[in-house]
Structures are given as C-alpha cells and as structure tokens.
C-alpha cells in the first residue's frame, strides 16, 4: 500500500527482495527494494508510484523545496527526489524509483545519510558521485536481458 492524497492505493507485488547495502562503512548506504509487479499490473502500479513521487516532491517547501527529477537510462525510467544538502538531512538523502516496463520490475532506492564518524563522503559532490555511480550500475543491471543476469550469463 502507498499513501496518496486521495487515499491508500494498492501496488501489486508478485515477488520482491529487500537489501541493506554497505560499502566500506559500518553504516548502511542504501536501502534497496526490488519488486516485480503482478501479471498485467505494471502500468497501473507505475501510475500510482509516479503519483506518490510527485506528491512527495510537491509536499516540500522553500527553501528546502525538492523537484521530482525524471530521466531514462537504457530503457529504464528513473524518478528521483534528491535533497540538496547532505549535512542537514537525517535518514534518507535521496529516493529513486527505477521502472523497468519490459520486465515489470520496480526498484526503490533509499540512499541513506551515514553517521558523520563513519560517512563515506566528505562533501555533497562526493555523495552525488557515489549516488550517481550506484544508480547507473543498478539501471545497467536492470536493462540487461534476463538471461544475462543469471550466474552463467555474461
């Protein structure tokens, strides 16, 4: 279920995984959910997810207003909400949704602010570089044909 201003909306999940990703630190950097929409439900799920992301961005206020960023990488639709300053955010710095219409998959990425004493980035620019590298690798992986994702694939 996701919450919209019009009320709760059901988003289907035929299968899914959740991962907490650590890099060099003892503090997680990414909370990742990868889910497959139920057969025939991807288009409806996509609309609901986009509506949710639009409402999250619209709920921010100046001077900390955040825009919903949209793009496509190798056929994967990306929606992004990025806080501008890593120092004044606790919890989630950025939220990305990657939509793979060809396979009916949805990846939700929460990039987390690490505790200052174990943080893997010293500036907003270093954070943005780590974030962009991770999102690029994930979208590349999602864009690969399914048979290439298996352990025996290339």
Coordinates of N, CA and C in Angstrom, one line a residue:
X1 N 0.8 -1.2 0.0 CA 0.0 0.0 0.0 C 0.9 1.2 0.0
X2 N 0.5 2.2 -0.8 CA 1.2 3.5 -0.7 C 0.1 4.5 -0.4
X3 N 0.5 5.6 0.2 CA -0.4 6.7 0.6 C -0.4 7.8 -0.4
X4 N -1.6 8.1 -0.9 CA -1.7 9.3 -1.8 C -2.7 10.2 -1.1
X5 N -2.8 11.5 -1.6 CA -3.7 12.4 -1.0 C -5.1 11.9 -1.2
X6 N -5.4 11.1 -2.2 CA -6.7 10.6 -2.4 C -7.0 9.4 -1.6
X7 N -6.0 8.9 -0.9 CA -6.2 7.7 0.0 C -5.2 6.7 -0.3
X8 N -5.2 5.5 0.4 CA -4.3 4.5 0.2 C -4.5 3.8 -1.2
X9 N -3.5 3.4 -1.8 CA -3.5 2.7 -3.1 C -2.7 1.4 -3.0
X10 N -3.3 0.3 -3.5 CA -2.5 -0.9 -3.5 C -1.6 -1.0 -4.8
X11 N -0.4 -1.3 -4.5 CA 0.6 -1.6 -5.6 C 0.9 -3.1 -5.5
X12 N 0.8 -3.8 -6.6 CA 1.0 -5.2 -6.6 C 2.4 -5.6 -6.4
X13 N 2.7 -6.8 -5.9 CA 4.0 -7.4 -5.7 C 3.9 -8.9 -5.9
X14 N 4.4 -9.4 -7.1 CA 4.4 -10.8 -7.3 C 5.6 -11.4 -6.7
X15 N 6.7 -10.7 -6.5 CA 7.9 -11.2 -5.9 C 8.8 -10.0 -5.6
X16 N 9.6 -10.1 -4.6 CA 10.4 -8.9 -4.2 C 11.5 -9.3 -3.2
X17 N 12.5 -8.4 -3.2 CA 13.7 -8.5 -2.3 C 14.0 -7.2 -1.7
X18 N 14.5 -7.2 -0.5 CA 15.0 -6.0 0.2 C 16.4 -6.2 0.6
X19 N 17.3 -5.3 0.3 CA 18.7 -5.4 0.7 C 19.1 -4.1 1.4
X20 N 19.9 -4.2 2.4 CA 20.6 -3.1 3.0 C 22.0 -3.2 2.5
X21 N 22.5 -2.2 1.8 CA 23.8 -2.2 1.2 C 24.8 -1.4 2.0
X22 N 25.9 -2.0 2.3 CA 27.0 -1.3 3.0 C 28.2 -1.3 2.0
X23 N 29.0 -0.3 2.1 CA 30.1 -0.2 1.2 C 31.4 -0.5 2.0
X24 N 32.0 0.6 2.5 CA 33.2 0.4 3.3 C 32.9 0.7 4.8
X25 N 31.8 1.2 5.1 CA 31.4 1.7 6.4 C 30.6 0.7 7.2
X26 N 30.6 0.9 8.5 CA 29.7 0.0 9.3 C 28.3 0.5 9.3
X27 N 28.0 1.6 8.6 CA 26.7 2.2 8.5 C 26.2 1.9 7.1
X28 N 24.9 1.5 6.9 CA 24.4 1.3 5.5 C 24.3 2.5 4.7
X29 N 24.5 2.4 3.4 CA 24.5 3.5 2.5 C 23.2 3.4 1.6
X30 N 22.7 2.2 1.4 CA 21.5 2.1 0.5 C 20.5 1.1 1.1
X31 N 19.2 1.4 1.1 CA 18.2 0.5 1.4 C 17.5 0.3 0.0
X32 N 17.5 -0.9 -0.5 CA 17.1 -1.2 -1.8 C 16.0 -2.2 -1.8
X33 N 14.9 -1.9 -2.5 CA 13.8 -2.9 -2.7 C 13.6 -3.1 -4.2
X34 N 13.6 -4.4 -4.6 CA 13.4 -4.7 -6.0 C 12.2 -5.6 -6.0
X35 N 11.2 -5.2 -6.8 CA 9.9 -5.9 -6.8 C 9.4 -6.1 -8.2
X36 N 8.7 -7.2 -8.4 CA 8.0 -7.4 -9.7 C 6.5 -7.2 -9.5
X37 N 6.0 -6.5 -10.4 CA 4.5 -6.3 -10.4 C 3.8 -7.6 -10.8
X38 N 2.6 -7.7 -10.3 CA 1.8 -8.9 -10.6 C 1.5 -8.8 -12.1
X39 N 1.3 -10.0 -12.7 CA 1.0 -10.1 -14.2 C -0.1 -9.1 -14.6
X40 N 0.2 -8.2 -15.6 CA -0.8 -7.3 -16.1 C -1.0 -6.0 -15.3
X41 N -0.3 -5.9 -14.2 CA -0.5 -4.7 -13.3 C 0.6 -3.6 -13.3
X42 N 1.6 -3.8 -14.1 CA 2.7 -2.9 -14.1 C 2.3 -1.5 -14.5
X43 N 1.5 -1.3 -15.5 CA 1.1 0.1 -15.9 C 0.3 0.8 -14.8
X44 N -0.6 0.1 -14.1 CA -1.3 0.7 -13.0 C -0.4 1.0 -11.8
X45 N 0.5 0.0 -11.5 CA 1.4 0.2 -10.4 C 2.3 1.5 -10.7
X46 N 2.8 1.5 -12.0 CA 3.7 2.7 -12.4 C 3.0 4.0 -12.2
X47 N 1.7 4.1 -12.6 CA 1.0 5.4 -12.4 C 0.9 5.7 -10.9
X48 N 0.6 4.8 -10.1 CA 0.4 5.0 -8.7 C 1.8 5.5 -8.0
X49 N 2.8 4.8 -8.5 CA 4.2 5.1 -7.9 C 4.6 6.5 -8.4
X50 N 4.3 6.9 -9.6 CA 4.6 8.2 -10.1 C 3.8 9.3 -9.4
X51 N 2.5 9.0 -9.1 CA 1.7 9.9 -8.4 C 2.3 10.1 -7.0
X52 N 2.7 9.0 -6.3 CA 3.3 9.1 -5.0 C 4.6 10.0 -5.0
X53 N 5.5 9.8 -6.0 CA 6.7 10.5 -6.1 C 6.4 12.0 -6.3
X54 N 5.4 12.3 -7.2 CA 5.0 13.7 -7.4 C 4.5 14.4 -6.1
X55 N 3.7 13.6 -5.4 CA 3.2 14.2 -4.1 C 4.3 14.4 -3.1
X56 N 5.2 13.5 -3.0 CA 6.3 13.7 -2.1 C 7.1 15.0 -2.4
X57 N 7.4 15.2 -3.7 CA 8.2 16.4 -4.1 C 7.3 17.6 -3.9
X58 N 6.0 17.5 -4.2 CA 5.1 18.7 -4.0 C 5.0 19.1 -2.6
X59 N 5.2 18.2 -1.7 CA 5.0 18.4 -0.3 C 6.2 19.2 0.4
X60 N 7.2 19.4 -0.4 CA 8.4 20.1 0.2 C 8.2 21.6 0.0
X61 N 8.8 22.4 0.8 CA 8.6 23.8 0.8 C 9.9 24.6 0.8
X62 N 9.9 25.8 0.1 CA 11.1 26.6 0.1 C 11.6 26.9 1.5
X63 N 12.8 27.0 1.8 CA 14.0 27.0 0.9 C 14.4 25.6 0.6
X64 N 13.8 24.6 1.2 CA 14.2 23.2 1.0 C 13.4 22.4 0.0
X65 N 12.8 23.2 -0.9 CA 11.9 22.5 -1.9 C 12.7 21.6 -2.8
X66 N 12.1 20.5 -3.1 CA 12.8 19.4 -3.9 C 11.9 19.2 -5.1
X67 N 12.5 19.1 -6.3 CA 11.8 18.8 -7.5 C 11.9 17.3 -7.8
X68 N 10.9 16.8 -8.5 CA 10.9 15.4 -9.0 C 11.7 15.4 -10.3
X69 N 12.8 14.7 -10.3 CA 13.6 14.6 -11.5 C 13.3 13.3 -12.2
X70 N 13.2 13.4 -13.5 CA 12.8 12.2 -14.4 C 13.8 12.1 -15.5
X71 N 14.2 10.9 -15.8 CA 15.0 10.6 -16.9 C 14.9 9.1 -17.3
X72 N 15.6 8.7 -18.4 CA 15.6 7.4 -18.9 C 17.0 7.0 -19.2
X73 N 17.4 5.8 -18.7 CA 18.7 5.2 -19.0 C 18.5 3.8 -19.5
X74 N 18.9 3.6 -20.7 CA 18.9 2.3 -21.4 C 17.5 1.6 -21.2
X75 N 16.5 2.4 -21.4 CA 15.1 1.9 -21.3 C 14.5 1.8 -20.0
X76 N 15.3 2.2 -18.9 CA 14.8 2.2 -17.6 C 14.4 3.6 -17.2
X77 N 13.1 3.7 -16.8 CA 12.6 5.1 -16.4 C 13.1 5.3 -14.9
X78 N 13.7 6.5 -14.7 CA 14.1 6.9 -13.4 C 13.3 8.1 -12.9
X79 N 12.9 8.0 -11.6 CA 12.3 9.1 -10.9 C 13.2 9.4 -9.7
X80 N 13.5 10.6 -9.4 CA 14.4 10.9 -8.3 C 14.0 12.1 -7.5
X81 N 14.2 12.0 -6.2 CA 14.0 13.1 -5.3 C 15.3 13.2 -4.5
X82 N 16.0 14.3 -4.7 CA 17.3 14.5 -4.1 C 17.3 15.7 -3.2
X83 N 17.6 15.5 -1.9 CA 17.9 16.6 -1.0 C 19.2 17.3 -1.5
X84 N 19.2 18.6 -1.3 CA 20.3 19.4 -1.8 C 21.6 19.3 -0.9
X85 N 21.3 19.1 0.3 CA 22.4 19.2 1.3 C 22.5 18.0 2.2
X86 N 23.5 17.2 2.2 CA 23.6 16.0 3.0 C 23.8 16.3 4.5
X87 N 24.3 17.4 4.8 CA 24.6 17.7 6.2 C 23.3 18.0 7.0
X88 N 22.3 18.5 6.4 CA 21.1 18.9 7.2 C 19.9 17.9 7.0
X89 N 20.2 16.7 6.6 CA 19.2 15.6 6.4 C 19.6 14.4 7.3
X90 N 18.6 14.0 8.0 CA 18.8 12.7 8.7 C 18.0 11.7 8.0
X91 N 18.4 10.5 8.0 CA 17.7 9.4 7.3 C 18.0 9.4 5.8
X92 N 16.9 9.5 5.0 CA 17.0 9.4 3.6 C 17.5 10.7 2.9
X93 N 18.6 10.7 2.2 CA 19.0 11.8 1.5 C 18.4 11.9 0.1
X94 N 18.3 10.7 -0.6 CA 17.7 10.7 -1.9 C 16.8 9.4 -2.0
X95 N 15.8 9.6 -2.8 CA 14.9 8.4 -3.1 C 14.8 8.3 -4.6
X96 N 15.0 7.1 -5.1 CA 14.9 6.9 -6.6 C 14.0 5.7 -6.8
X97 N 13.2 5.8 -7.8 CA 12.4 4.7 -8.3 C 12.8 4.4 -9.7
X98 N 13.2 3.1 -10.0 CA 13.6 2.7 -11.4 C 12.5 1.8 -11.9
X99 N 11.9 2.1 -13.0 CA 10.8 1.4 -13.6 C 11.2 0.7 -14.8
X100 N 11.1 -0.7 -14.8 CA 11.5 -1.5 -15.9 C 10.3 -2.1 -16.6
X101 N 9.7 -1.4 -17.5 CA 8.4 -1.8 -18.1 C 8.6 -3.2 -18.9
X102 N 9.8 -3.4 -19.5 CA 10.0 -4.6 -20.3 C 9.8 -5.9 -19.4
X103 N 10.2 -5.8 -18.1 CA 10.2 -7.0 -17.3 C 9.2 -6.8 -16.1
X104 N 8.5 -5.7 -16.0 CA 7.6 -5.4 -14.9 C 8.2 -5.3 -13.6
X105 N 9.5 -4.8 -13.5 CA 10.2 -4.7 -12.3 C 10.2 -3.2 -11.8
X106 N 10.2 -3.0 -10.5 CA 10.3 -1.7 -9.9 C 11.4 -1.8 -8.8
X107 N 12.4 -0.9 -8.9 CA 13.4 -0.8 -7.8 C 13.2 0.5 -7.1
X108 N 13.2 0.4 -5.8 CA 13.1 1.6 -5.0 C 14.3 1.7 -4.2
X109 N 15.0 2.9 -4.3 CA 16.3 3.1 -3.7 C 16.2 4.2 -2.7
X110 N 16.6 3.9 -1.5 CA 16.7 5.0 -0.4 C 18.2 5.1 -0.1
X111 N 18.8 6.2 -0.5 CA 20.2 6.5 -0.2 C 20.2 7.2 1.2
X112 N 20.9 6.6 2.1 CA 20.9 7.0 3.5 C 22.0 7.9 3.9
X113 N 21.7 8.8 4.8 CA 22.8 9.6 5.4 C 23.5 8.8 6.5
X114 N 24.7 8.7 6.3 CA 25.5 7.9 7.3 C 25.9 8.8 8.5
X115 N 26.2 8.2 9.6 CA 26.7 8.9 10.8 C 28.0 9.6 10.4
X116 N 28.2 10.9 10.8 CA 29.4 11.6 10.4 C 30.7 10.9 10.7
X117 N 30.8 10.1 11.8 CA 32.1 9.5 12.1 C 32.4 8.3 11.2
X118 N 31.4 7.8 10.4 CA 31.7 6.7 9.5 C 31.3 7.0 8.1
X119 N 31.0 8.2 7.8 CA 30.5 8.7 6.5 C 31.5 8.4 5.4
X120 N 31.1 7.9 4.3 CA 32.0 7.6 3.1 C 32.2 8.7 2.1
X121 N 31.6 9.9 2.4 CA 31.8 11.0 1.6 C 32.0 12.2 2.4
X122 N 32.8 13.1 1.9 CA 33.2 14.3 2.7 C 32.4 15.6 2.3
X123 N 31.7 15.5 1.2 CA 31.0 16.7 0.6 C 29.8 16.2 -0.1
X124 N 28.9 17.2 -0.5 CA 27.8 16.9 -1.3 C 28.2 16.4 -2.7
X125 N 29.3 16.9 -3.2 CA 29.8 16.5 -4.5 C 30.2 15.0 -4.5
X126 N 30.9 14.6 -3.4 CA 31.3 13.2 -3.3 C 30.1 12.3 -3.1
X127 N 29.1 12.7 -2.3 CA 27.9 12.0 -2.2 C 27.2 11.8 -3.5
X128 N 27.1 12.9 -4.3 CA 26.4 12.8 -5.6 C 27.2 11.9 -6.5
X129 N 28.5 11.8 -6.5 CA 29.2 10.9 -7.3 C 28.9 9.4 -6.9
X130 N 28.9 9.1 -5.6 CA 28.6 7.8 -5.2 C 27.2 7.4 -5.6
X131 N 26.2 8.3 -5.4 CA 24.8 8.1 -5.7 C 24.7 7.8 -7.2
X132 N 25.2 8.7 -8.0 CA 25.1 8.5 -9.5 C 25.7 7.2 -10.0
X133 N 26.9 6.8 -9.4 CA 27.5 5.6 -9.8 C 26.6 4.4 -9.4
X134 N 26.0 4.4 -8.2 CA 25.2 3.3 -7.8 C 23.9 3.2 -8.7
X135 N 23.3 4.3 -8.9 CA 22.1 4.4 -9.8 C 22.4 3.9 -11.2
X136 N 23.6 4.3 -11.7 CA 24.0 3.9 -13.0 C 24.2 2.4 -13.1
X137 N 24.9 1.8 -12.1 CA 25.1 0.4 -12.1 C 23.8 -0.4 -12.0
X138 N 22.9 0.1 -11.1 CA 21.6 -0.6 -11.0 C 20.8 -0.5 -12.3
X139 N 20.7 0.7 -12.9 CA 19.9 0.8 -14.1 C 20.6 -0.1 -15.2
X140 N 21.9 -0.2 -15.3 CA 22.5 -1.0 -16.3 C 22.2 -2.5 -16.0
X141 N 22.2 -2.9 -14.8 CA 21.8 -4.3 -14.4 C 20.3 -4.6 -14.8
X142 N 19.5 -3.7 -14.5 CA 18.0 -3.9 -14.8 C 17.8 -3.9 -16.3
X143 N 18.6 -3.2 -17.1 CA 18.4 -3.1 -18.5 C 18.9 -4.3 -19.3
X144 N 19.8 -5.1 -18.6 CA 20.3 -6.3 -19.3 C 19.2 -7.3 -19.5
X145 N 19.3 -8.1 -20.6 CA 18.3 -9.2 -20.8 C 18.4 -10.2 -19.6
X146 N 17.3 -10.7 -19.2 CA 17.2 -11.6 -18.1 C 18.2 -12.7 -18.1
X147 N 18.4 -13.4 -19.3 CA 19.3 -14.5 -19.4 C 20.8 -14.0 -19.1
X148 N 21.1 -12.7 -19.3 CA 22.4 -12.2 -18.9 C 22.6 -12.0 -17.5
X149 N 21.5 -12.0 -16.7 CA 21.6 -11.7 -15.2 C 21.9 -13.0 -14.4
X150 N 21.8 -14.1 -15.0 CA 22.0 -15.4 -14.3 C 23.5 -15.6 -14.1
X151 N 23.8 -16.4 -13.1 CA 25.3 -16.7 -12.8 C 26.0 -17.2 -14.0
X152 N 25.4 -17.9 -14.9 CA 26.1 -18.4 -16.1 C 26.1 -17.4 -17.2
X153 N 25.4 -16.3 -17.1 CA 25.3 -15.3 -18.1 C 26.6 -14.5 -18.2
X154 N 26.8 -13.7 -19.2 CA 28.0 -12.9 -19.4 C 27.7 -11.5 -19.0

